[in-house]
Amino acid sequence: MQPILIIGFFMSLNIKIVLIKTWHPGNIGAVARAMKNMGLHNLTLVDPVDFPSEEATSRAGQATDILEQATVVSTLKEAIDDCTMVIGTSARDRTIKLPSLSAESCGQQVVAEQVKGNVAIVFGRERMGLHNDEIQQCHFQLNIDANPDYPVLNLSQAVQLVCYEVFKAANTAQNEAPQESEYPLHKELALFHEHLEQTMHDIGFTNEKHPGLAFDHLKALYRRARPTRKELSILRGFLNAAQNSKPKN
C-alpha cells in the first residue's frame, strides 16, 4: 500500500487524547510529539496549569501543529460529550470497577470503535491520576503492564505506549469498511443517567439514607452494558412509563 493512503487513513481517525490538568508544560509537548509519531492528531487539554507554553513548544519538536490545533476545555465532561466510548487510564482499582483493558486491547478497541463515533483516551494528573468521579465517566479502565516494583510511568511515556498500540491496530484495520454509528454520545448517556436518577426518586426506589448508592451501581451497570442508541431509546421509554404509572395524589 502506498504511504499516502496510510497517512490519509491515520489523519481520519476519530480518536482524541485527553490530558487532565497537566502540571508540567513539557509533558504536553512530549505528548504531542508521541501522538504525531504514531499518526494521531487530536489533543484535548482539560484545565492545563500552563498552556500555551514555550517549554511545551520546545518539547514538541516537529509536532507543534498538534499543540496549535489542541482543544482546551474546563472539564472532562466538555472533552468527552461528543464521544461514544471513553477509556480512562489508571493503575489503581476503584470501588466500582470498570471493565479492564491492556494497552494492546485498548488499541484494538478504539480503532474498531472510532469508525462509529469519536473515542477518547483519558490520562490524569502526573501525580494523582484520575479522580474517582472522572474514572466513573469512562466505559473502560486502561491498565499498562509494568514492573510491579516500579510501575509508575511518565505521562508522555504512557501516551507513547498507548498510541503505539493504536498505530499497530490501525495498520491492521486500514481496509475494513466503516460501520454505521450505533452507540450514544457521552452527553446522551448523561441525560439518560439524569432521567434514571429522577425516575428512581419519583417511584420511591431511592434509599433516602444512602441516595446515591444504588444509582452509582446502576450507572456502572449501564456503562458496562454499553446500550446502543436504539436500546437507550427503549430504556428512556421504559423510564417514562414508570414515571407515568406512579399514582397521582
CSV table of C-alpha atoms in Angstrom, one decimal:
chain,number,residue,atom,x,y,z
A,1,MET,CA,0.0,0.0,0.0
A,2,GLN,CA,1.2,3.5,-0.9
A,3,PRO,CA,2.3,5.7,2.1
A,4,ILE,CA,-0.1,8.5,1.1
A,5,LEU,CA,-3.0,6.1,1.7
A,6,ILE,CA,-1.7,5.2,5.1
A,7,ILE,CA,-1.3,8.9,6.1
A,8,GLY,CA,-4.8,9.7,4.9
A,9,PHE,CA,-6.2,6.8,6.9
A,10,PHE,CA,-4.5,7.9,10.2
A,11,MET,CA,-5.5,11.5,9.7
A,12,SER,CA,-9.1,10.4,9.6
A,13,LEU,CA,-9.1,8.5,12.9
A,14,ASN,CA,-11.7,9.8,15.3
A,15,ILE,CA,-9.5,9.3,18.4
A,16,LYS,CA,-8.7,12.0,20.8
A,17,ILE,CA,-6.0,12.0,23.5
A,18,VAL,CA,-7.3,13.9,26.6
A,19,LEU,CA,-5.0,15.2,29.3
A,20,ILE,CA,-6.5,16.4,32.6
A,21,LYS,CA,-4.9,19.3,34.5
A,22,THR,CA,-1.4,18.6,33.2
A,23,TRP,CA,1.1,20.3,35.6
A,24,HIS,CA,4.3,20.3,33.5
A,25,PRO,CA,4.0,22.0,30.1
A,26,GLY,CA,7.0,20.0,28.9
A,27,ASN,CA,4.8,16.9,29.2
A,28,ILE,CA,2.2,18.4,26.9
A,29,GLY,CA,4.9,19.0,24.3
A,30,ALA,CA,6.2,15.4,24.7
A,31,VAL,CA,2.7,14.0,24.4
A,32,ALA,CA,2.1,16.0,21.1
A,33,ARG,CA,5.4,14.5,19.8
A,34,ALA,CA,4.3,11.0,20.8
A,35,MET,CA,1.0,11.4,19.1
A,36,LYS,CA,2.4,12.6,15.8
A,37,ASN,CA,5.0,9.8,15.8
A,38,MET,CA,2.0,7.4,15.8
A,39,GLY,CA,-0.3,9.2,13.4
A,40,LEU,CA,-2.7,10.8,15.9
A,41,HIS,CA,-3.5,14.5,15.8
A,42,ASN,CA,-6.5,15.2,18.1
A,43,LEU,CA,-5.3,16.5,21.5
A,44,THR,CA,-7.7,17.9,24.1
A,45,LEU,CA,-6.4,19.6,27.3
A,46,VAL,CA,-8.6,19.8,30.4
A,47,ASP,CA,-7.7,22.8,32.6
A,48,PRO,CA,-3.9,22.7,31.9
A,49,VAL,CA,-1.8,24.5,34.5
A,50,ASP,CA,0.5,26.2,32.0
A,51,PHE,CA,-0.5,26.3,28.3
A,52,PRO,CA,0.3,27.7,25.8
A,53,SER,CA,4.0,27.5,26.9
A,54,GLU,CA,7.4,27.9,25.3
A,55,GLU,CA,8.5,24.7,27.1
A,56,ALA,CA,5.7,22.7,25.5
A,57,THR,CA,6.5,24.1,22.1
A,58,SER,CA,10.2,23.2,22.6
A,59,ARG,CA,9.5,19.6,23.7
A,60,ALA,CA,7.0,19.1,20.8
A,61,GLY,CA,9.8,19.1,18.2
A,62,GLN,CA,8.1,18.9,14.8
A,63,ALA,CA,4.7,18.3,16.3
A,64,THR,CA,3.9,22.0,17.1
A,65,ASP,CA,0.9,21.7,14.8
A,66,ILE,CA,-0.7,19.3,17.3
A,67,LEU,CA,-0.3,22.0,20.0
A,68,GLU,CA,-1.7,24.7,17.8
A,69,GLN,CA,-4.8,22.6,17.0
A,70,ALA,CA,-5.3,21.4,20.6
A,71,THR,CA,-8.7,22.0,22.2
A,72,VAL,CA,-8.6,23.5,25.7
A,73,VAL,CA,-11.7,23.0,27.9
A,74,SER,CA,-12.5,23.4,31.6
A,75,THR,CA,-14.0,20.0,32.4
A,76,LEU,CA,-13.8,16.4,31.4
A,77,LYS,CA,-17.5,16.4,30.5
A,78,GLU,CA,-16.8,19.1,27.9
A,79,ALA,CA,-14.0,17.0,26.5
A,80,ILE,CA,-16.0,13.8,26.1
A,81,ASP,CA,-19.6,14.9,25.4
A,82,ASP,CA,-19.2,14.1,21.7
A,83,CYS,CA,-17.7,10.6,22.3
A,84,THR,CA,-19.3,7.2,22.0
A,85,MET,CA,-16.6,5.5,24.0
A,86,VAL,CA,-14.3,6.8,26.8
A,87,ILE,CA,-11.3,4.9,28.2
A,88,GLY,CA,-9.6,6.2,31.4
A,89,THR,CA,-6.0,5.2,32.2
A,90,SER,CA,-5.4,4.2,35.9
A,91,ALA,CA,-3.1,1.9,37.8
A,92,ARG,CA,-5.5,1.8,40.8
A,93,ASP,CA,-8.5,-0.4,41.3
A,94,ARG,CA,-11.7,1.5,42.2
A,95,THR,CA,-14.6,0.7,44.4
A,96,ILE,CA,-16.9,0.4,41.4
A,97,LYS,CA,-14.7,-1.4,38.9
A,98,LEU,CA,-14.9,-0.8,35.1
A,99,PRO,CA,-14.1,-3.5,32.5
A,100,SER,CA,-10.3,-3.5,32.2
A,101,LEU,CA,-8.2,-3.2,29.0
A,102,SER,CA,-4.5,-3.7,28.3
A,103,ALA,CA,-2.7,-1.3,26.1
A,104,GLU,CA,-2.9,-3.7,23.2
A,105,SER,CA,-6.6,-4.5,23.6
A,106,CYS,CA,-7.2,-0.7,24.0
A,107,GLY,CA,-5.6,-0.1,20.6
A,108,GLN,CA,-7.8,-2.7,19.0
A,109,GLN,CA,-10.9,-1.5,20.8
A,110,VAL,CA,-10.6,2.2,19.9
A,111,VAL,CA,-9.7,1.6,16.2
A,112,ALA,CA,-12.8,-0.6,15.8
A,113,GLU,CA,-15.0,1.9,17.7
A,114,GLN,CA,-13.8,5.1,16.0
A,115,VAL,CA,-15.5,4.3,12.7
A,116,LYS,CA,-18.8,4.6,14.6
A,117,GLY,CA,-18.1,7.8,16.5
A,118,ASN,CA,-15.5,9.8,18.5
A,119,VAL,CA,-13.4,7.9,21.0
A,120,ALA,CA,-11.4,9.4,23.9
A,121,ILE,CA,-8.4,8.0,25.8
A,122,VAL,CA,-8.1,10.0,29.0
A,123,PHE,CA,-4.9,10.5,31.1
A,124,GLY,CA,-4.9,12.0,34.5
A,125,ARG,CA,-2.7,14.3,36.5
A,126,GLU,CA,1.0,13.5,36.7
A,127,ARG,CA,1.0,12.8,40.5
A,128,MET,CA,-2.6,11.8,41.3
A,129,GLY,CA,-4.0,10.3,38.1
A,130,LEU,CA,-7.8,10.4,37.6
A,131,HIS,CA,-10.2,11.2,40.4
A,132,ASN,CA,-12.9,8.7,41.1
A,133,ASP,CA,-15.6,10.9,39.6
A,134,GLU,CA,-13.6,11.1,36.4
A,135,ILE,CA,-12.9,7.4,36.0
A,136,GLN,CA,-16.7,6.9,36.6
A,137,GLN,CA,-17.3,8.9,33.4
A,138,CYS,CA,-15.5,6.2,31.4
A,139,HIS,CA,-16.6,3.0,29.9
A,140,PHE,CA,-13.3,1.1,30.3
A,141,GLN,CA,-10.2,1.4,32.5
A,142,LEU,CA,-6.8,1.0,30.8
A,143,ASN,CA,-4.0,-0.6,32.8
A,144,ILE,CA,-0.5,-0.5,31.3
A,145,ASP,CA,1.6,-3.5,32.4
A,146,ALA,CA,4.9,-2.6,34.0
A,147,ASN,CA,7.4,-3.8,36.6
A,148,PRO,CA,5.4,-4.2,39.8
A,149,ASP,CA,8.3,-2.9,41.8
A,150,TYR,CA,8.2,0.4,39.9
A,151,PRO,CA,5.0,0.6,37.8
A,152,VAL,CA,4.8,4.5,37.6
A,153,LEU,CA,5.2,5.8,34.0
A,154,ASN,CA,5.9,9.3,32.9
A,155,LEU,CA,2.8,10.8,31.3
A,156,SER,CA,4.3,11.1,27.8
A,157,GLN,CA,5.7,7.5,28.1
A,158,ALA,CA,2.2,6.2,28.9
A,159,VAL,CA,0.7,8.1,26.0
A,160,GLN,CA,3.5,6.9,23.6
A,161,LEU,CA,2.8,3.2,24.6
A,162,VAL,CA,-0.9,3.6,24.1
A,163,CYS,CA,-0.6,5.5,20.8
A,164,TYR,CA,1.8,2.8,19.5
A,165,GLU,CA,-0.8,0.1,20.1
A,166,VAL,CA,-3.4,2.3,18.3
A,167,PHE,CA,-0.9,2.6,15.4
A,168,LYS,CA,-0.5,-1.1,15.2
A,169,ALA,CA,-4.2,-1.8,15.3
A,170,ALA,CA,-4.9,0.9,12.8
A,171,ASN,CA,-2.4,-0.6,10.3
A,172,THR,CA,-4.2,-3.9,10.6
A,173,ALA,CA,-7.7,-2.4,10.1
A,174,GLN,CA,-7.0,0.0,7.2
A,175,ASN,CA,-9.0,-1.9,4.7
A,176,GLU,CA,-12.0,-2.6,6.8
A,177,ALA,CA,-15.3,-0.9,5.7
A,178,PRO,CA,-16.7,1.8,8.0
A,179,GLN,CA,-19.7,0.8,10.1
A,180,GLU,CA,-22.8,2.8,10.9
A,181,SER,CA,-22.9,4.7,14.2
A,182,GLU,CA,-24.9,2.9,16.8
A,183,TYR,CA,-23.7,4.0,20.2
A,184,PRO,CA,-25.0,7.1,22.0
A,185,LEU,CA,-22.7,10.1,22.7
A,186,HIS,CA,-21.5,10.6,26.2
A,187,LYS,CA,-23.9,13.6,26.6
A,188,GLU,CA,-26.8,11.4,25.6
A,189,LEU,CA,-25.8,8.8,28.2
A,190,ALA,CA,-25.5,11.5,30.8
A,191,LEU,CA,-29.1,12.6,30.0
A,192,PHE,CA,-30.2,9.0,30.5
A,193,HIS,CA,-28.5,8.9,33.8
A,194,GLU,CA,-30.3,12.1,34.9
A,195,HIS,CA,-33.6,10.6,33.8
A,196,LEU,CA,-32.8,7.3,35.6
A,197,GLU,CA,-32.0,9.2,38.9
A,198,GLN,CA,-35.2,11.2,38.7
A,199,THR,CA,-37.3,8.2,38.0
A,200,MET,CA,-35.8,6.3,40.9
A,201,HIS,CA,-36.7,9.2,43.1
A,202,ASP,CA,-40.2,9.6,41.6
A,203,ILE,CA,-41.2,5.9,42.1
A,204,GLY,CA,-39.8,5.8,45.6
A,205,PHE,CA,-36.9,3.4,44.8
A,206,THR,CA,-34.2,5.7,46.2
A,207,ASN,CA,-33.0,4.9,49.7
A,208,GLU,CA,-33.1,8.3,51.4
A,209,LYS,CA,-30.3,7.3,53.9
A,210,HIS,CA,-28.0,6.4,51.0
A,211,PRO,CA,-29.5,8.1,48.0
A,212,GLY,CA,-26.5,7.7,45.6
A,213,LEU,CA,-25.5,4.1,46.4
A,214,ALA,CA,-28.0,2.2,44.1
A,215,PHE,CA,-27.8,4.9,41.4
A,216,ASP,CA,-24.0,4.7,41.2
A,217,HIS,CA,-24.1,0.9,40.8
A,218,LEU,CA,-26.8,1.2,38.1
A,219,LYS,CA,-24.7,3.8,36.2
A,220,ALA,CA,-21.8,1.4,36.3
A,221,LEU,CA,-24.1,-1.4,35.0
A,222,TYR,CA,-25.2,0.6,32.0
A,223,ARG,CA,-21.6,1.7,31.3
A,224,ARG,CA,-20.5,-1.9,31.2
A,225,ALA,CA,-23.5,-2.9,29.1
A,226,ARG,CA,-23.0,-0.1,26.6
A,227,PRO,CA,-26.5,0.1,25.2
A,228,THR,CA,-26.9,1.2,21.6
A,229,ARG,CA,-28.8,4.3,20.7
A,230,LYS,CA,-31.9,2.2,20.0
A,231,GLU,CA,-31.6,0.4,23.3
A,232,LEU,CA,-31.1,3.6,25.1
A,233,SER,CA,-34.3,5.0,23.5
A,234,ILE,CA,-36.2,1.9,24.7
A,235,LEU,CA,-34.8,2.4,28.2
A,236,ARG,CA,-35.9,6.1,28.2
A,237,GLY,CA,-39.4,5.0,27.1
A,238,PHE,CA,-39.4,2.4,30.0
A,239,LEU,CA,-38.5,5.2,32.5
A,240,ASN,CA,-41.2,7.4,31.1
A,241,ALA,CA,-43.7,4.6,31.5
A,242,ALA,CA,-42.6,4.0,35.1
A,243,GLN,CA,-42.9,7.7,35.9
A,244,ASN,CA,-46.4,7.9,34.3
A,245,SER,CA,-47.6,4.8,36.2
A,246,LYS,CA,-46.9,6.4,39.6
A,247,PRO,CA,-50.2,7.0,41.3
A,248,LYS,CA,-51.1,10.7,41.5
A,249,ASN,CA,-52.1,12.1,44.9
